[in-house]
Short mmCIF file of C-alpha atoms in Angstrom, two decimals:
data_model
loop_
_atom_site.label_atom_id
_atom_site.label_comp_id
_atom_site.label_asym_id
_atom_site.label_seq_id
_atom_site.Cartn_x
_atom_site.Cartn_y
_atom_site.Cartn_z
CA UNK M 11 0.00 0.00 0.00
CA UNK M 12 1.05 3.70 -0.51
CA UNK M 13 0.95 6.62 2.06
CA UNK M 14 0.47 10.28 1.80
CA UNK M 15 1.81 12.68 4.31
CA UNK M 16 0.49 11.57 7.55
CA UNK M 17 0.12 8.00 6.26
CA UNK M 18 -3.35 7.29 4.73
CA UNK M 19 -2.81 4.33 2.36
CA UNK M 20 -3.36 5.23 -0.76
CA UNK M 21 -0.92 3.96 -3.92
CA UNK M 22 2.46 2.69 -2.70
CA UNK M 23 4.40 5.90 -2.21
CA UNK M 24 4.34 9.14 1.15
CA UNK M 25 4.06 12.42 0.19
CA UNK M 26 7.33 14.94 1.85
CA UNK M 27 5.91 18.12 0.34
CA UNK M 28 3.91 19.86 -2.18
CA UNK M 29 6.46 21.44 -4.48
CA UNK M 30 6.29 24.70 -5.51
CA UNK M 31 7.07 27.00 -8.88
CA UNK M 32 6.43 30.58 -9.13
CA UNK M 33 3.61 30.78 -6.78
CA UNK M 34 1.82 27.31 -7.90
CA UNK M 35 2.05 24.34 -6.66
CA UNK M 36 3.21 22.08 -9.77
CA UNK M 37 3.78 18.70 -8.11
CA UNK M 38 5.27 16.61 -5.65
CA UNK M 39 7.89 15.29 -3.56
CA UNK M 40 7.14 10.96 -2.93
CA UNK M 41 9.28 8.46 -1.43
CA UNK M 42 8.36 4.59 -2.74
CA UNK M 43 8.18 2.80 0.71
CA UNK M 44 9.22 -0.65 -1.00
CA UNK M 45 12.84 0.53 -2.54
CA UNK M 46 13.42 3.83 -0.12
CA UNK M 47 13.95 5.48 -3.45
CA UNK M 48 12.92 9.52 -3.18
CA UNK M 49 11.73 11.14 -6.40
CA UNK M 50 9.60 14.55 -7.73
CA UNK M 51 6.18 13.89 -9.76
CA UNK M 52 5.15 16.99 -11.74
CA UNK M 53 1.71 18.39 -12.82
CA UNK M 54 -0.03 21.07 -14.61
CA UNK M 55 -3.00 20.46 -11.86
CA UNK M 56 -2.52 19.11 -8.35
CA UNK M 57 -5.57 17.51 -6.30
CA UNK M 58 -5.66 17.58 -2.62
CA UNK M 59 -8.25 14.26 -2.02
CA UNK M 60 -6.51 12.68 1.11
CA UNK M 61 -9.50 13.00 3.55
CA UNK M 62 -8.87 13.74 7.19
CA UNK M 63 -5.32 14.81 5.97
CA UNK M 64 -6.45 17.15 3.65
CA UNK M 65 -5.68 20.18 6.43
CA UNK M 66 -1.94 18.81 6.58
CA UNK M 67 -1.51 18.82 2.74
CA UNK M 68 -2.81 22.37 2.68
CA UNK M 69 -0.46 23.74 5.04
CA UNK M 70 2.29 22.31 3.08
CA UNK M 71 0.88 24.35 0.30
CA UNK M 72 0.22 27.56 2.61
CA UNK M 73 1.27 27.86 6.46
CA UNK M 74 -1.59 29.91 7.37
CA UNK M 75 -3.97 27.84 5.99
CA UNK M 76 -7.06 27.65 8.71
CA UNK M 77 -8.14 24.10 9.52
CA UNK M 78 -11.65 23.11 8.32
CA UNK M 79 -11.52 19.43 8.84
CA UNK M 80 -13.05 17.68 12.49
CA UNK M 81 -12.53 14.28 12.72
CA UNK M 82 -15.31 11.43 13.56
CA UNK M 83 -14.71 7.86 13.70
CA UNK M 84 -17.43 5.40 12.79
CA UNK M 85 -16.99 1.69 13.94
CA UNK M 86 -18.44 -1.34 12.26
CA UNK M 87 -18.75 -4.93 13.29
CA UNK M 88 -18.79 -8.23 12.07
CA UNK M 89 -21.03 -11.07 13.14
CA UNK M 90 -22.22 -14.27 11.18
CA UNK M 91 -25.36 -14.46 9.63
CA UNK M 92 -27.19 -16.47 11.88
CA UNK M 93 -27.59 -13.34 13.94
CA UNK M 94 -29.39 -11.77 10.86
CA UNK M 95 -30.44 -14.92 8.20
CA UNK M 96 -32.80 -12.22 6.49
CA UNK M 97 -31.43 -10.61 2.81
CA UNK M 98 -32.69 -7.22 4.04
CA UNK M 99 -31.04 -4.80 5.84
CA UNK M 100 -32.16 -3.30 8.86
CA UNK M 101 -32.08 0.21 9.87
CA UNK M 102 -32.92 2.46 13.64
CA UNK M 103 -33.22 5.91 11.71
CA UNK M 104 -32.91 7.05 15.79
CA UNK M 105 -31.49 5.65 18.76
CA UNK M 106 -31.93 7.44 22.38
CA UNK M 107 -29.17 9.51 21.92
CA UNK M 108 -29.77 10.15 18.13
CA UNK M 109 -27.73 8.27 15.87
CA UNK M 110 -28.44 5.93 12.86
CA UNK M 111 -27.59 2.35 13.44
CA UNK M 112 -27.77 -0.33 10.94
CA UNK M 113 -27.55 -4.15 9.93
CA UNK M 114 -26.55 -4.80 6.59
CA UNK M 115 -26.11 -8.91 5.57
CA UNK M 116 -22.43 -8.81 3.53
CA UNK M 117 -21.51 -11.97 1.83
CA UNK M 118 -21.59 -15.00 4.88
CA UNK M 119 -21.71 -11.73 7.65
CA UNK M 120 -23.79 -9.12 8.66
CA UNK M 121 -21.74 -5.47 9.47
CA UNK M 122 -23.03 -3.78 12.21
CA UNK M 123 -22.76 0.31 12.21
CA UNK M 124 -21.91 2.44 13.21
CA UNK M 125 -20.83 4.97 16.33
CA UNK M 126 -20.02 9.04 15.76
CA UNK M 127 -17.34 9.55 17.97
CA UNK M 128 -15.41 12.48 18.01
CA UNK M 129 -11.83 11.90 18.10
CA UNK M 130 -8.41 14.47 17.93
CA UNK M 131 -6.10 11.90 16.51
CA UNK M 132 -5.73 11.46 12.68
CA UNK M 133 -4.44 7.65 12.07
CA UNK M 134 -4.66 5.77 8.95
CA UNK M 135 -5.47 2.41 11.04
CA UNK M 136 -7.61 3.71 13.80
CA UNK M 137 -8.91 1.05 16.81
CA UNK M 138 -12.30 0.73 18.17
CA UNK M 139 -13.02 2.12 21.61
CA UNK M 140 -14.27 -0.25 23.71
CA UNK M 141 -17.45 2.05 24.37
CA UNK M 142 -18.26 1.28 20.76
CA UNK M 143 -18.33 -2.21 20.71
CA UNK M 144 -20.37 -2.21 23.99
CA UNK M 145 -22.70 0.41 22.59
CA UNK M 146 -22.85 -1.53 19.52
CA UNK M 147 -23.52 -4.99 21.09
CA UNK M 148 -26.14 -3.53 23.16
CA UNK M 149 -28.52 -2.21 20.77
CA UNK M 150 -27.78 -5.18 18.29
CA UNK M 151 -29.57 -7.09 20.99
CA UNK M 152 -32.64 -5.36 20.69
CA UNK M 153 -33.40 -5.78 17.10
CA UNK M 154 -30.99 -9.08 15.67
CA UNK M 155 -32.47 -12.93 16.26
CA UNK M 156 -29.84 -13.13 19.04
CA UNK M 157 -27.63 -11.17 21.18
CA UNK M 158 -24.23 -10.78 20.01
CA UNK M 159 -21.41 -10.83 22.51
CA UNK M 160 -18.19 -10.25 22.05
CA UNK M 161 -16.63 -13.67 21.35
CA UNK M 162 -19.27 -13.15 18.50
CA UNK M 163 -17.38 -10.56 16.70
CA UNK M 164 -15.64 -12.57 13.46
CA UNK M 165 -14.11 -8.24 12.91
CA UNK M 166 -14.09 -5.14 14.39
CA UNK M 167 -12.77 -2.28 12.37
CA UNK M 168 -12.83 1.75 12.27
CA UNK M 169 -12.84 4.79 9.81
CA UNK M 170 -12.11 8.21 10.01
CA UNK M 171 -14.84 10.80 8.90
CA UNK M 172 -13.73 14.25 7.56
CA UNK M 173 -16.55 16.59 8.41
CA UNK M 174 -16.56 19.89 7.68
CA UNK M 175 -16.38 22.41 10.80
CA UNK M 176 -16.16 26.13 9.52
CA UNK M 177 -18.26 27.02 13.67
CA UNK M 178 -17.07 30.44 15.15
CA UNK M 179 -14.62 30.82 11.94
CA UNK M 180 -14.08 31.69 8.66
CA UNK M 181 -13.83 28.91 6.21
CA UNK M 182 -11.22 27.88 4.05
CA UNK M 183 -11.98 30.45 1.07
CA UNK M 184 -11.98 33.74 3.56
CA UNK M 185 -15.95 33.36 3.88
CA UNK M 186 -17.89 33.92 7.64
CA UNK M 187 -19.77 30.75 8.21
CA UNK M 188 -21.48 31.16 11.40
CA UNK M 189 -21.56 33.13 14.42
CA UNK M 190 -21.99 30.26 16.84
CA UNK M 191 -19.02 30.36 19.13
CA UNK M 192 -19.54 27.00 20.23
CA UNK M 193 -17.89 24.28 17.98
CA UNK M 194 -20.17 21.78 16.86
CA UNK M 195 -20.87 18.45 17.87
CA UNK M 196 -19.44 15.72 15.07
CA UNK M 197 -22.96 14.39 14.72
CA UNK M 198 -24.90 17.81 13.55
CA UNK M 199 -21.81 18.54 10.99
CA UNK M 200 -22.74 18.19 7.71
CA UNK M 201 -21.74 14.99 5.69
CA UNK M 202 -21.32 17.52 2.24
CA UNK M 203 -18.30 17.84 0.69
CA UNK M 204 -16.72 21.19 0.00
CA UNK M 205 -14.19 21.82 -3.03
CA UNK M 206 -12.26 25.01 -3.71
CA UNK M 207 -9.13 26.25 -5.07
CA UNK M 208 -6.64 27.83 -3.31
CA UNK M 209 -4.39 30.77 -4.75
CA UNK M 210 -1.53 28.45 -5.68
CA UNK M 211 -3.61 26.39 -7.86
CA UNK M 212 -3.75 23.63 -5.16
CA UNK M 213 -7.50 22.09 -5.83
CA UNK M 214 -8.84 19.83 -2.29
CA UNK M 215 -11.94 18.13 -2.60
CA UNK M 216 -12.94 17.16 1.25
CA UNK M 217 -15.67 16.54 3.39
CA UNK M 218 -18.61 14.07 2.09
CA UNK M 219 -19.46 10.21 2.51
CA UNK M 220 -19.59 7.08 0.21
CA UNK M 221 -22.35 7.62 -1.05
CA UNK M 222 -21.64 10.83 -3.05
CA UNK M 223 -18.18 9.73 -4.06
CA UNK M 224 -19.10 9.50 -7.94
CA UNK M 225 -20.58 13.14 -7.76
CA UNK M 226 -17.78 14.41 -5.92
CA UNK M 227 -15.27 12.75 -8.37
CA UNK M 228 -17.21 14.64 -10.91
CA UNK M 229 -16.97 18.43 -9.79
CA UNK M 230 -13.44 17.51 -8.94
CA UNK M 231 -12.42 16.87 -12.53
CA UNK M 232 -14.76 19.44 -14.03
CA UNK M 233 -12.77 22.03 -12.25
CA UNK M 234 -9.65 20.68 -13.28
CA UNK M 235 -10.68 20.92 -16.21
CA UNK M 236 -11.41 24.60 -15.74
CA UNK M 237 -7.43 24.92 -14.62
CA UNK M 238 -6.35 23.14 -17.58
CA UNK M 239 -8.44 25.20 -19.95
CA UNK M 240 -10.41 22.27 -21.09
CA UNK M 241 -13.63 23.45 -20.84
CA UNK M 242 -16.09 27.11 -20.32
CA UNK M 243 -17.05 28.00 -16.56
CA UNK M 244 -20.23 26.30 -16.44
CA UNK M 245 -19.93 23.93 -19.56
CA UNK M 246 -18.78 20.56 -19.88
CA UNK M 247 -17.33 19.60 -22.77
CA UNK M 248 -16.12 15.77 -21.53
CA UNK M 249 -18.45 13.10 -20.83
CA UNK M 250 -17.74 10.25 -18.04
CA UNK M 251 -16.14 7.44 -19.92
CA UNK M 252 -17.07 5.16 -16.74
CA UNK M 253 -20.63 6.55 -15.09
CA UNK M 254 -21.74 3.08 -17.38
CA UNK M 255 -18.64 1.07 -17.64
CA UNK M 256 -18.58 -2.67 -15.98
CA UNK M 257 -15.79 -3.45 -13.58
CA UNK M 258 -13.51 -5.88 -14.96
CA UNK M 259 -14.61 -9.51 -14.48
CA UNK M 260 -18.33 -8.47 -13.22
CA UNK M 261 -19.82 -11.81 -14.66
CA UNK M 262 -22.49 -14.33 -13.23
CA UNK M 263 -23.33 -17.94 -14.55
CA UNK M 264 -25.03 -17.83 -17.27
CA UNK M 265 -23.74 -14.29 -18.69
CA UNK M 266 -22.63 -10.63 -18.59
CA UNK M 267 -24.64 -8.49 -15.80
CA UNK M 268 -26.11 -5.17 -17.49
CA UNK M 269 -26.67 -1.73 -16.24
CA UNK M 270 -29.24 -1.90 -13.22
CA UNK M 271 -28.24 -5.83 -12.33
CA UNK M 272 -27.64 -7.02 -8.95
CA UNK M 273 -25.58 -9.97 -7.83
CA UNK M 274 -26.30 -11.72 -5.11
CA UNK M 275 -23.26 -11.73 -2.16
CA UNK M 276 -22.82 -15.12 -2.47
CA UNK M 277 -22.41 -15.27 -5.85
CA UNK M 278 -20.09 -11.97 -6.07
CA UNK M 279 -17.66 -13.78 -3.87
CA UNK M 280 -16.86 -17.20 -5.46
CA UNK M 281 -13.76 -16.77 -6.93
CA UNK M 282 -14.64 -17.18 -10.81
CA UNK M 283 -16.98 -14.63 -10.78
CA UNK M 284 -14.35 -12.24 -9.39
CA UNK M 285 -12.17 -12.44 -12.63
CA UNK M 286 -11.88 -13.16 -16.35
CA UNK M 287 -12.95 -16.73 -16.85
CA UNK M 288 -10.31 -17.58 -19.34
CA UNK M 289 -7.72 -16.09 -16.27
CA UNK M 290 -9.21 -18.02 -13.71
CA UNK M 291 -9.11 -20.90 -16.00
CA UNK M 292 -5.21 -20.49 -16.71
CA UNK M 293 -4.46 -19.89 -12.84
CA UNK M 294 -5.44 -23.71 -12.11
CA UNK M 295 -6.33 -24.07 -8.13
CA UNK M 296 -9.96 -22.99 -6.93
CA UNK M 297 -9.90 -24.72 -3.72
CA UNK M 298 -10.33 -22.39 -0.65
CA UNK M 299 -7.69 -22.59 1.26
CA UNK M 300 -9.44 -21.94 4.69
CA UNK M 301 -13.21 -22.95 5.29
CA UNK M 302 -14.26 -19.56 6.80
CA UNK M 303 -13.18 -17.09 4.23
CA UNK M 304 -13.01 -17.23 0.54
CA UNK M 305 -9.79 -17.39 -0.52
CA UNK M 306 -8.22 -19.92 -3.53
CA UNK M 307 -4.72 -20.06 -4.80
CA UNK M 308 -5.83 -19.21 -7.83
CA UNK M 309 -7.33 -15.32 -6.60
CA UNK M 310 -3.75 -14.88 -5.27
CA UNK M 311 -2.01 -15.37 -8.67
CA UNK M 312 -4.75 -13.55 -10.19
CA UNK M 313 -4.29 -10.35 -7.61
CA UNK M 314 -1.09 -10.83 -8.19
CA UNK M 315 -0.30 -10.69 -11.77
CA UNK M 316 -3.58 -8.35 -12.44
CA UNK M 317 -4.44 -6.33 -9.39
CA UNK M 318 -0.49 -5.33 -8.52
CA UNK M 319 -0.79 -6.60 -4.85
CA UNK M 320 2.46 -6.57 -3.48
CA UNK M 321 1.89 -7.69 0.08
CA UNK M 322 -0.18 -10.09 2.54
CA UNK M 323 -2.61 -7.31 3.42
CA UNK M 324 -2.95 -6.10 -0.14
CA UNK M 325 -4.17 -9.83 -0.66
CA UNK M 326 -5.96 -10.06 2.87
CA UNK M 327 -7.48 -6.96 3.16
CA UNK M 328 -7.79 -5.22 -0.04
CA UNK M 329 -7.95 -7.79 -3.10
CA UNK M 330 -10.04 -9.70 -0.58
CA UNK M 331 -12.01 -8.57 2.32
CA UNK M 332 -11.18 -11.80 4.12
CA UNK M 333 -9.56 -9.36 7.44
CA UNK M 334 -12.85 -8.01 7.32
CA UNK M 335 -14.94 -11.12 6.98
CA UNK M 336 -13.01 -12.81 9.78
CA UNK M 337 -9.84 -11.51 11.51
CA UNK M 338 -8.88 -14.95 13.27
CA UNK M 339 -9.14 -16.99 10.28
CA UNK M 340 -7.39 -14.25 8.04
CA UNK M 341 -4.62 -14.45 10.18
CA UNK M 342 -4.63 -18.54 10.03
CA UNK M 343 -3.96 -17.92 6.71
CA UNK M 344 -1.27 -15.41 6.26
CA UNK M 345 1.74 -17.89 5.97
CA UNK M 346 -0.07 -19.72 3.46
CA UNK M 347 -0.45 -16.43 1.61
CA UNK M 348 3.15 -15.25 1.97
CA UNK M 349 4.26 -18.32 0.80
CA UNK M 350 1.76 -17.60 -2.72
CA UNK M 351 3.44 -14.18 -2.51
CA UNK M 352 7.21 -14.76 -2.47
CA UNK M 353 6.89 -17.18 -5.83
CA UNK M 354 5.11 -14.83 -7.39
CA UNK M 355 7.07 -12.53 -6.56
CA UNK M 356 10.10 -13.82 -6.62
CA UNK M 357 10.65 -13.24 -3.10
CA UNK M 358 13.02 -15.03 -0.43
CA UNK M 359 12.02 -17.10 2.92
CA UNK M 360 12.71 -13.83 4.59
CA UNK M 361 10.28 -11.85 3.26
CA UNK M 362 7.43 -14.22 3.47
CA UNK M 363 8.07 -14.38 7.12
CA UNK M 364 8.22 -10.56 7.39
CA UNK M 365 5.12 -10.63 5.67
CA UNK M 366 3.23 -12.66 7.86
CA UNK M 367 4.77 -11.48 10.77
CA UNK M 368 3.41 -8.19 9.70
CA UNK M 369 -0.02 -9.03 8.93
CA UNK M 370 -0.31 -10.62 12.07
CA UNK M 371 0.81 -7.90 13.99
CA UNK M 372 -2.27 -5.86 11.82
CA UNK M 373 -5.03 -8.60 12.62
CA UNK M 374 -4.73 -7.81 16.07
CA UNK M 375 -6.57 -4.64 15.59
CA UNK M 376 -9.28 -6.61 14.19
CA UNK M 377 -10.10 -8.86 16.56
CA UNK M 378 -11.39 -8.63 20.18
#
C-alpha cells in the first residue's frame, strides 16, 4: 500500500511536500516505501483528495492555511449471519441519543454500524473504543435474532470521517460561516463535501461520505478541467467514460450483468466470478484454502499478476475482504499467503516471514 503525508494508504508511495514554482504548486515530492527510493512527480493540476489529511496537505501548500476538517470515527462490526439470516437490511433511523444504526447482511456476515465519535487523533489504522463495541452490542440485541457478545465478533474495524467544521470561523476560502461560538458536535456537521481552489492552484476536494463519491469525483475533474483550460465555466465539454462502464470480471453464470443488475453476495464472492474466466481458467487451483473465508490459490495469482498486490494485506485486506470477513481466520492464513506471494514474486524465505509477521501484527486490531 502507498501513504500520503500523515500515512493514509493510498498507492504505494508518502508524500514529503507539495512542491512549488512561481507561486503554484506544480507537483510533488514521494518516497516509494518498497525501494526507499525519493523522487519529484510533476503536474499542470494538483488535487488535494486525502480525507482527514487534507488540512496537513494544505499547510504544506500555505502555512496559514485555517483548519476546516473535524474528525469522527465510525466503527463497524462483524457477526455471522445467523444473527441476521434475512437478505434485508435493517435500519434504527434514531437511537436514544440520536444516531443511525444499521444491519446490513455482507456476503456470509452481517456489518453492524456504526458509532459518531469524536476523536483528535488522525491515524490511517484507527482502533475501536471499547465504548463502541459495547454500545454496539447492546442495541444489536434489541433488534438481531440473538444477542451478540463479544466472542461473536468474526471483525471489528474503524474509519475516520472528515466533516466539515467552519463554527465560530471563517472557512477555508476567507468566507464567515457562522456566528456560533460554540464548535459543533461531530454528529450535527454536515456529511457535504466542499471543493475550492486555493491561490496556488492547489484544488482539495474534502468533506462528504460514500455515497456521493461518484458526484464528488465529478466536480473535482470538471474544475480541473477549468485549470487546464479544457472546458467554459459552467460547460462541460467531456463526458464520463465510466458513469456506465462494468468493472472488470463483473460476470455471473449464465452471462454478462447489465446496467441496473444485482448480484447476489454469495455469488459476487466465489472466486470465478471475481475475474476473467479464461484467467481463472489459466491460474489452475480454486480450492479455498481456509473454510471460513473465501480465498483460492488461484485469486492470489490472479491479484497478483492483475491487481499489482504486493503484500499479505494487499491480498488479505484489499484484493479480498477476508480481514474483514473474519480476523482470526485471516490471520490462520497469512503464511499460506506469503508463501503464494514470495513465488510470485520472486521473493526469499525472509520476506514471506516478514510478511506474515506483519499481517499478524495488523489482525490484532481486528479482533477482540
Amino acid at each position: 500500500g502507498a501513504m500520503h503525508v500523515s500515512g493514509n494508504q493510498v498507492s504505494g508511495n508518502r508524500v514529503s511536500s507539495n512542491r512549488v514554482s512561481e507561486n503554484q504548486v506544480s507537483g510533488m515530492f514521494v518516497k516509494d516505501l518498497e525501494s526507499g527510493e525519493q523522487f519529484r512527480v510533476r503536474g499542470r493540476v494538483v488535487i488535494n483528495a486525502t480525507g482527514i489529511f487534507a488540512d496537513e496537505v494544505r499547510e504544506m501548500d500555505n502555512e496559514m492555511a485555517k483548519p476546516m476538517i473535524r474528525t469522527s470515527q465510525g466503527v463497524h462490526l462483524v457477526l455471522d449471519r445467523s444473527f441476521h439470516p434475512g437478505e434485508n437490511a435493517i435500519m434504527i433511523p434514531k437511537t436514544a441519543d440520536g444516531r443511525v444504526l444499521f444491519a446490513v447482511p455482507w456476503h456470509d456476515k452481517v456489518i453492524l454500524g456504526t458509532t459518531d465519535t469524536p476523536v483528535d487523533h488522525k491515524d490511517s489504522d484507527p482502533m475501536a473504543l471499547p465504548e463502541e463495541i459495547d454500545y454496539l452490542l447492546s442495541y444489536a440485541a434489541k433488534y438481531l435474532k440473538k444477542a451478540p457478545t463479544r466472542e461473536d465478533v468474526r471483525s471489528v474495524y474503524a474509519g475516520l470521517r472528515p466533516l466539515i467544521d467552519v463554527t465560530g470561523r471563517n472557512d477555508a476560502r476567507g468566507k464567515s460561516a457562522t456566528t456560533s461560538r460554540k464548535p459543533a458536535k461531530t454528529s450535527s456537521l454536515s456529511r457535504d463535501h466542499t471543493l475550492f481552489v486555493d491561490p496556488s492552484g492547489l484544488i482539495t476536494i474534502t468533506g462528504g461520505k460514500w455515497t456521493t463519491w461518484r458526484h464528488m469525483g465529478e466536480e473535482t475533474i470538471d474544475l480541473a478541467e477549468n485549470a487546464l483550460g479544457r472546458k467554459s465555466e459552467g460547460k462541460k465539454t467531456s463526458i464520463s467514460s465510466t458513469k456506465h462502464l462494468f468493472l472488470d470480471g463483473m460476470m455471473v453464470p449464465g452471462g454478462t450483468m447489465r446496467p441496473g443488475d444485482t448480484m447476489r453476495p454469495r455469488e459476487a464472492i466465489r472466486p470465478r466470478e471475481a475475474m476473467r474466466p479464461s484467467d481463472a481458467m489459466e491460474l489452475g487451483d480454486d480450492i479455498p484454502i481456509h473454510p471460513g473465508i473465501p480465498i483460492t490459490p488461484n485469486m492470489i495469482k490472479f491479484a497478483v499478476r492483475f491487481e499489482m498486490a504486493r503484500t499479505v494485506e494487499d491480498l488479505l485486506a484489499r484484493r479480498t475482504r477476508c480481514l474483514f470477513l473474519d480476523a482470526k481466520a485471516a490471520a490462520e492464513v497469512a503464511e499460506t499467503v506469503s508463501s503464494y506471494l514470495a513465488e510470485e514474486l520472486g521473493r526469499d524465505d525472509e520476506w514471506a516471514k516478514n510478511q506474515t509477521e506483519s499481517f499478524l501484527s495488523l489482525s490484532e486490531k481486528y479482533r477482540l
